[in-house]
Short mmCIF file of C-alpha atoms (C1' of nucleotides) in Angstrom, two decimals:
data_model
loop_
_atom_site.label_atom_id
_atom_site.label_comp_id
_atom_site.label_asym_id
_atom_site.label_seq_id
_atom_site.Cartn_x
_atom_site.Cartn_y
_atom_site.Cartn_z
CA UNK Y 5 0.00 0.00 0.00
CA UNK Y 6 1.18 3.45 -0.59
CA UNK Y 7 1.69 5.69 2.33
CA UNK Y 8 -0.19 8.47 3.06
CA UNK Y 9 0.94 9.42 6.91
CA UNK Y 10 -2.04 8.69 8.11
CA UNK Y 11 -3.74 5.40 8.04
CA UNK Y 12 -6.03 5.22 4.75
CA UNK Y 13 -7.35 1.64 5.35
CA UNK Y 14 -11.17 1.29 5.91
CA UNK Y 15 -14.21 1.64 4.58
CA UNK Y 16 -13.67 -1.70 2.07
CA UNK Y 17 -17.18 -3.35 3.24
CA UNK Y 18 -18.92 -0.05 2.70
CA UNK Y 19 -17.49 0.14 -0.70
CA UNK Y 20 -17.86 -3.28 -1.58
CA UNK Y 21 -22.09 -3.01 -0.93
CA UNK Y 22 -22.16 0.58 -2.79
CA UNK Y 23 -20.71 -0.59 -5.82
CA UNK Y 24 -22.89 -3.44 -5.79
CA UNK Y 25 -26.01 -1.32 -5.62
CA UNK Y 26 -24.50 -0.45 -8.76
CA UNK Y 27 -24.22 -3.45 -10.38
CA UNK Y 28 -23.93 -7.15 -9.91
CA UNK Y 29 -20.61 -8.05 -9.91
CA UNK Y 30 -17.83 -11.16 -9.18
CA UNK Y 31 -15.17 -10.94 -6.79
CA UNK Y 32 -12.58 -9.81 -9.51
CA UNK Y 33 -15.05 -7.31 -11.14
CA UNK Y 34 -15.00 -5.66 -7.79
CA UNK Y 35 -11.29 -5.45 -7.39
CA UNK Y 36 -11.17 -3.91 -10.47
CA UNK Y 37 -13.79 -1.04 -9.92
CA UNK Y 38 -11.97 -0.43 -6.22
CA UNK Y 39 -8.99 0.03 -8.01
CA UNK Y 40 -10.23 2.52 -10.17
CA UNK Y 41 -10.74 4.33 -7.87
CA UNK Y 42 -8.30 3.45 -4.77
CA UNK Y 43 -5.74 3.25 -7.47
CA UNK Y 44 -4.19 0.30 -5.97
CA UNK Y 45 -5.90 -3.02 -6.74
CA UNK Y 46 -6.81 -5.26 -3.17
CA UNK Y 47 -5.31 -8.61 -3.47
CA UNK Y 48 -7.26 -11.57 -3.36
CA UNK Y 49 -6.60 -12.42 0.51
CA UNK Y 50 -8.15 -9.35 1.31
CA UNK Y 51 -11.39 -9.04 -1.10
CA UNK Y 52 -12.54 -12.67 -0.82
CA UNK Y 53 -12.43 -12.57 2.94
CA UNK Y 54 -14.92 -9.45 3.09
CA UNK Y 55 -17.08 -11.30 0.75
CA UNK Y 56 -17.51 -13.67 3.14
CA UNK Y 57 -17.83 -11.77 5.93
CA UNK Y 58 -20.56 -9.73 4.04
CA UNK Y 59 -22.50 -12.73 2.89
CA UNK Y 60 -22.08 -14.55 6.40
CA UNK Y 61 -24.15 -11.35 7.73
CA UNK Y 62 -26.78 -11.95 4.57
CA UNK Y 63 -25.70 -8.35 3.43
CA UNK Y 64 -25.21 -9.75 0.07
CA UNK Y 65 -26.13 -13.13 -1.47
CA UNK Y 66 -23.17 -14.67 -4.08
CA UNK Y 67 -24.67 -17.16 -7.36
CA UNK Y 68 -21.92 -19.42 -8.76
CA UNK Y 69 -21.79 -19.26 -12.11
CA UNK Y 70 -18.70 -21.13 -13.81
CA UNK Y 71 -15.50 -20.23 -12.19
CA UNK Y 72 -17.19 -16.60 -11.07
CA UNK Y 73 -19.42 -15.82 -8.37
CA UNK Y 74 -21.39 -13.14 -9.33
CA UNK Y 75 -22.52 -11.21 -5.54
CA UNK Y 76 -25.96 -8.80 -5.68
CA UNK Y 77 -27.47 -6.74 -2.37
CA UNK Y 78 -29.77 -8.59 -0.11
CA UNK Y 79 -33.04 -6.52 1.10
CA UNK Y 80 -31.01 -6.13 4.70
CA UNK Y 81 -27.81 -5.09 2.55
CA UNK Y 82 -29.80 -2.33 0.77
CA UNK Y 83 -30.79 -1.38 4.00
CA UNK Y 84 -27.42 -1.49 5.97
CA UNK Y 85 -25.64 0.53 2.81
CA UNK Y 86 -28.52 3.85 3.03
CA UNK Y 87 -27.71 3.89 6.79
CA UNK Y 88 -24.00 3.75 6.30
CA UNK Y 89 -24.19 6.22 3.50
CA UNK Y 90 -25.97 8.72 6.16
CA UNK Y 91 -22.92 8.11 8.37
CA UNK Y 92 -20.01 8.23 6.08
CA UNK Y 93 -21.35 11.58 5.01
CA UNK Y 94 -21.83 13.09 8.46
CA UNK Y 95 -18.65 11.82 9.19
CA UNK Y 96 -16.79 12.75 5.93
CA UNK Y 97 -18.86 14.81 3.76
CA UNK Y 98 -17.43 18.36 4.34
CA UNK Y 99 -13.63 17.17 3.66
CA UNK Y 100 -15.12 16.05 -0.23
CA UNK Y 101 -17.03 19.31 -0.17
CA UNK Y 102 -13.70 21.53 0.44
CA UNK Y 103 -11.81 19.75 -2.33
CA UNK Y 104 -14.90 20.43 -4.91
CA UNK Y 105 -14.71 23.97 -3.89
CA UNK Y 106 -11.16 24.01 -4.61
CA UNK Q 11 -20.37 1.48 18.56
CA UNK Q 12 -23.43 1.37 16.45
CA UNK Q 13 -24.14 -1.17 14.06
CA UNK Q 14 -23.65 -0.40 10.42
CA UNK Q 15 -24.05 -3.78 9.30
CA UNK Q 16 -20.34 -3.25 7.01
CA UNK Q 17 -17.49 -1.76 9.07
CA UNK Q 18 -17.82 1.67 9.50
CA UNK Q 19 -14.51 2.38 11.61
CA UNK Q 20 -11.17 3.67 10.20
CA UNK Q 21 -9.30 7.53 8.90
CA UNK Q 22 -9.64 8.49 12.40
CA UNK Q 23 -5.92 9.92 11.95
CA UNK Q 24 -6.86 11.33 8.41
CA UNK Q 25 -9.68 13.23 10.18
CA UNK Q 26 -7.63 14.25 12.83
CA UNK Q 27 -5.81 15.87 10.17
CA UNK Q 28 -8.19 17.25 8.63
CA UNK Q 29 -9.37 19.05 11.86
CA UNK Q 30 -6.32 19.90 12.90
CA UNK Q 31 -5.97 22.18 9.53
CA UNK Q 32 -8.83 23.97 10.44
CA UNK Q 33 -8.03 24.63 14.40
CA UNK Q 34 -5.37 24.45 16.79
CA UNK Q 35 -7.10 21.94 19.27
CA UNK Q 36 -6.20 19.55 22.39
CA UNK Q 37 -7.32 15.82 22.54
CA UNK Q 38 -10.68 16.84 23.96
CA UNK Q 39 -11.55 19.27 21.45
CA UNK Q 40 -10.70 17.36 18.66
CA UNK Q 41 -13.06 14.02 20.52
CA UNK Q 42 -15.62 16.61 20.70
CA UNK Q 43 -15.42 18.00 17.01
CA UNK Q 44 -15.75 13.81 15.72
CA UNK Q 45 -18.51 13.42 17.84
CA UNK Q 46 -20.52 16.89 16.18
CA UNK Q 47 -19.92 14.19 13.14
CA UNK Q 48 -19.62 10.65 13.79
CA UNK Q 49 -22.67 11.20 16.34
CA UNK Q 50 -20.14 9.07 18.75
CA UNK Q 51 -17.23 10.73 20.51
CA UNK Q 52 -14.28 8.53 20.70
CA UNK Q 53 -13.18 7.20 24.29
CA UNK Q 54 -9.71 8.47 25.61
CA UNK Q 55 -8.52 5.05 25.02
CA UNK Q 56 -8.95 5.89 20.81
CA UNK Q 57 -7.89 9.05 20.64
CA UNK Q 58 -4.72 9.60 22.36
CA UNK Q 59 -2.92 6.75 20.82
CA UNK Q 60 -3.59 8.06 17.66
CA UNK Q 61 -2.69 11.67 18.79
CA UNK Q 62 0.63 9.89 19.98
CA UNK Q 63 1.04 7.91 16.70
CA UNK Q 64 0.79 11.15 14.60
CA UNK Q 65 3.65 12.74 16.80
CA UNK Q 66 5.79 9.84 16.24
CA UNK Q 67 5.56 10.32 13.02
CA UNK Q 68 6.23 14.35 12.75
CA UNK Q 69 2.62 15.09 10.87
CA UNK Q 70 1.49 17.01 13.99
CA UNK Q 71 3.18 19.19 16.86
CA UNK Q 72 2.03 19.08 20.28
CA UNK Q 73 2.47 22.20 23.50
CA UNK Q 74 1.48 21.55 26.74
CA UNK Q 75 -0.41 24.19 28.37
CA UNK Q 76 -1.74 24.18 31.66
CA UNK Q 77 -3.51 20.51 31.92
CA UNK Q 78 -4.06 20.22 28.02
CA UNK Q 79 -2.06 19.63 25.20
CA UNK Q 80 -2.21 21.46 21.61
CA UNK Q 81 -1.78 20.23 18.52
CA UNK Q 82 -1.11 21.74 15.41
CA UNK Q 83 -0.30 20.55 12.13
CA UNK Q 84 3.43 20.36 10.83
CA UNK Q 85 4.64 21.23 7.48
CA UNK Q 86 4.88 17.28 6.63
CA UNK Q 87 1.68 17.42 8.30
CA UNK Q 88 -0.09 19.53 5.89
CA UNK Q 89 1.65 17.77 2.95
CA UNK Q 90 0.44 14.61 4.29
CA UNK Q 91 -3.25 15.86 4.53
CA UNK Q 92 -3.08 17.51 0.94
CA UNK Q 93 -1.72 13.98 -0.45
CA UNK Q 94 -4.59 11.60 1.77
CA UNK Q 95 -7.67 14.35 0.65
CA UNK Q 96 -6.72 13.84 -2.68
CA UNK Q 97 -6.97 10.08 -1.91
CA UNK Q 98 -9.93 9.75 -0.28
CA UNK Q 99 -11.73 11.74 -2.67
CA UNK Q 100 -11.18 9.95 -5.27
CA UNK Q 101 -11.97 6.69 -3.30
CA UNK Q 102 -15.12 8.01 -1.92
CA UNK Q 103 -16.08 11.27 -4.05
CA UNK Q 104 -19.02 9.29 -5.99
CA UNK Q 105 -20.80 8.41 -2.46
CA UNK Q 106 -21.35 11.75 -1.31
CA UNK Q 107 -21.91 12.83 -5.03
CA UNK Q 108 -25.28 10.44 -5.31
CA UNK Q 109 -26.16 11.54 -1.51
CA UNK Q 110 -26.44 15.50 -2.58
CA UNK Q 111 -28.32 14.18 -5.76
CA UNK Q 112 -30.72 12.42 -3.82
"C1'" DA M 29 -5.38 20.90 52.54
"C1'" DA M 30 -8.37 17.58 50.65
"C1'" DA M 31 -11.65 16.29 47.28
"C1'" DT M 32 -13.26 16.73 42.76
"C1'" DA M 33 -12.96 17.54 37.96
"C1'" DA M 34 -10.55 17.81 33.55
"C1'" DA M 35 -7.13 16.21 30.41
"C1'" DT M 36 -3.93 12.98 29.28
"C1'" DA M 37 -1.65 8.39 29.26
"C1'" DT M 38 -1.27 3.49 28.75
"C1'" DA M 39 -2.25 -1.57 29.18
"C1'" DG M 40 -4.87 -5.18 27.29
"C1'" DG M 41 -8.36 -7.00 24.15
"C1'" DA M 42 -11.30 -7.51 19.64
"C1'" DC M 43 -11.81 -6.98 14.80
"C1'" DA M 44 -11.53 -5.16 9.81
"C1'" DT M 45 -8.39 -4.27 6.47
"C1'" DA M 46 -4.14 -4.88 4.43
"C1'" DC M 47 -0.39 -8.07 2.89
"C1'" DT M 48 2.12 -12.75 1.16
"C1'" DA M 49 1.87 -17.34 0.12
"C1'" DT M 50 -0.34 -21.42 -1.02
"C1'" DA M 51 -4.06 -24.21 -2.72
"C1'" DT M 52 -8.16 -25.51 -5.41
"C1'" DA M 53 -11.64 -25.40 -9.21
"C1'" DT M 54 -12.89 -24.18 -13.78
"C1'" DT M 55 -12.07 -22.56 -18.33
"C1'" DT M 56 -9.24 -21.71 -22.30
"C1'" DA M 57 -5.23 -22.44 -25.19
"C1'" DA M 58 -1.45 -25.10 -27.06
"C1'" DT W 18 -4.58 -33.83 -23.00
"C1'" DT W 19 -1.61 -31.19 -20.90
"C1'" DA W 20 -0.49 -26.40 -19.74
"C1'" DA W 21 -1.78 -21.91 -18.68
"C1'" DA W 22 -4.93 -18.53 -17.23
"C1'" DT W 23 -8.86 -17.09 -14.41
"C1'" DA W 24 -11.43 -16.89 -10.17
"C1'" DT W 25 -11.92 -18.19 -5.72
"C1'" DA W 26 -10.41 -19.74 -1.05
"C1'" DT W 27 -7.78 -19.80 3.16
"C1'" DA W 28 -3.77 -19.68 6.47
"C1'" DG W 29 -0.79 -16.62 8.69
"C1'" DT W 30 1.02 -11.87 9.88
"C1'" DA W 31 0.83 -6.81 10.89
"C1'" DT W 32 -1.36 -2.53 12.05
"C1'" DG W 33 -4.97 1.07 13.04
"C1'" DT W 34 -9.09 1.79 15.23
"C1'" DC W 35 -12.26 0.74 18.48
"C1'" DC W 36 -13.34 -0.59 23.45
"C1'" DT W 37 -12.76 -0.94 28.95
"C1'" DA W 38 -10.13 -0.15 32.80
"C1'" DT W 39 -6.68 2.00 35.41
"C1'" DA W 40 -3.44 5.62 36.49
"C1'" DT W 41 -1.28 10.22 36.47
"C1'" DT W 42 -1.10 15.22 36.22
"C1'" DT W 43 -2.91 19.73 36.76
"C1'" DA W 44 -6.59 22.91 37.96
"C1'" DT W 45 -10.56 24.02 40.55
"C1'" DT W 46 -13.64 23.79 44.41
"C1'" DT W 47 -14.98 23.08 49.13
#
DNA sequence: AAATAAATATAGGACATACTATATATTTAA
DNA sequence: TTAAATATATAGTATGTCCTATATTTATTT
């Protein structure tokens, strides 16, 4: 990971259920889009894991299909991500508003 | 903590930061300011090890005064905070993006 | 002066997010 | 059919962020 000073980890879970309100996606579809954005790509020990730990909660609901396993939101999971939203932009929102403004 | 469903914790130093560019503050003020936005206020036991982490590091400078201790940022500091906004916006921009819209 | 309050400090524990490394299943290519 | 590529899975390690609990320091109050 690159460094940034501070500690930039976090917020992969969250992620992980707002891009799939996006769009129904596999594991490595996923890794992809956070990359896009993260600009580093998370490796396989850490993406899979969250899956897991997101579908042992019944946030999201994973479909084999070949060698994929293509993950969409459950009901709860749509629920959980609006709430979380709320919070990350209480928490966070102003320090995405300054850079706009800049 | 509340219950977010996905993992809601982490950037507490990159909001420290971020805080700490606005205001010269002490521990207390800056657990106060998080609370105004997290809705939680962090417990002594959170905050000062990451006050002390940031020392270590040189991205913030703290004067005791009296029973508190200030903090400001250092020059590393602010270059630290310009590099992780930049960062986190692109990460996270989108979300607060399709909250505004909404 | 003694008790209380305010601010800081630190030990010890849990967990998510990172990593590397290894392994397995399935598909595609040679 | 064998080899390579793709996608997933899991073990093991490290670190920051959370907590509770305890302790210390300094200022205020009685």
């Amino acid at each position: 990971m690159e460094d940034y000073g501070c500690d930039m980890r976090g917020m992969l879970s969250f992620q992980i259920l707002w891009l799939l309100s996006k769009k129904v996606m596999n594991g490595e579809e996923l890794a992809g889009e956070i990359e896009k954005r993260r600009g580093e790509k998370p490796k396989a020990g850490t993406i899979y894991p969250a899956l897991k730990g997101l579908s042992s909660k019944k946030l999201i609901f994973g479909s084999k299909n070949g060698k994929s396993v293509y993950y969409r939101l459950t009901p709860s999971g749509k629920k959980a991500l609006d709430h979380a939203v709320n919070h990350f932009c209480s928490s966070f929102g102003e320090i995405l508003e300054s850079k706009t403004k800049a």
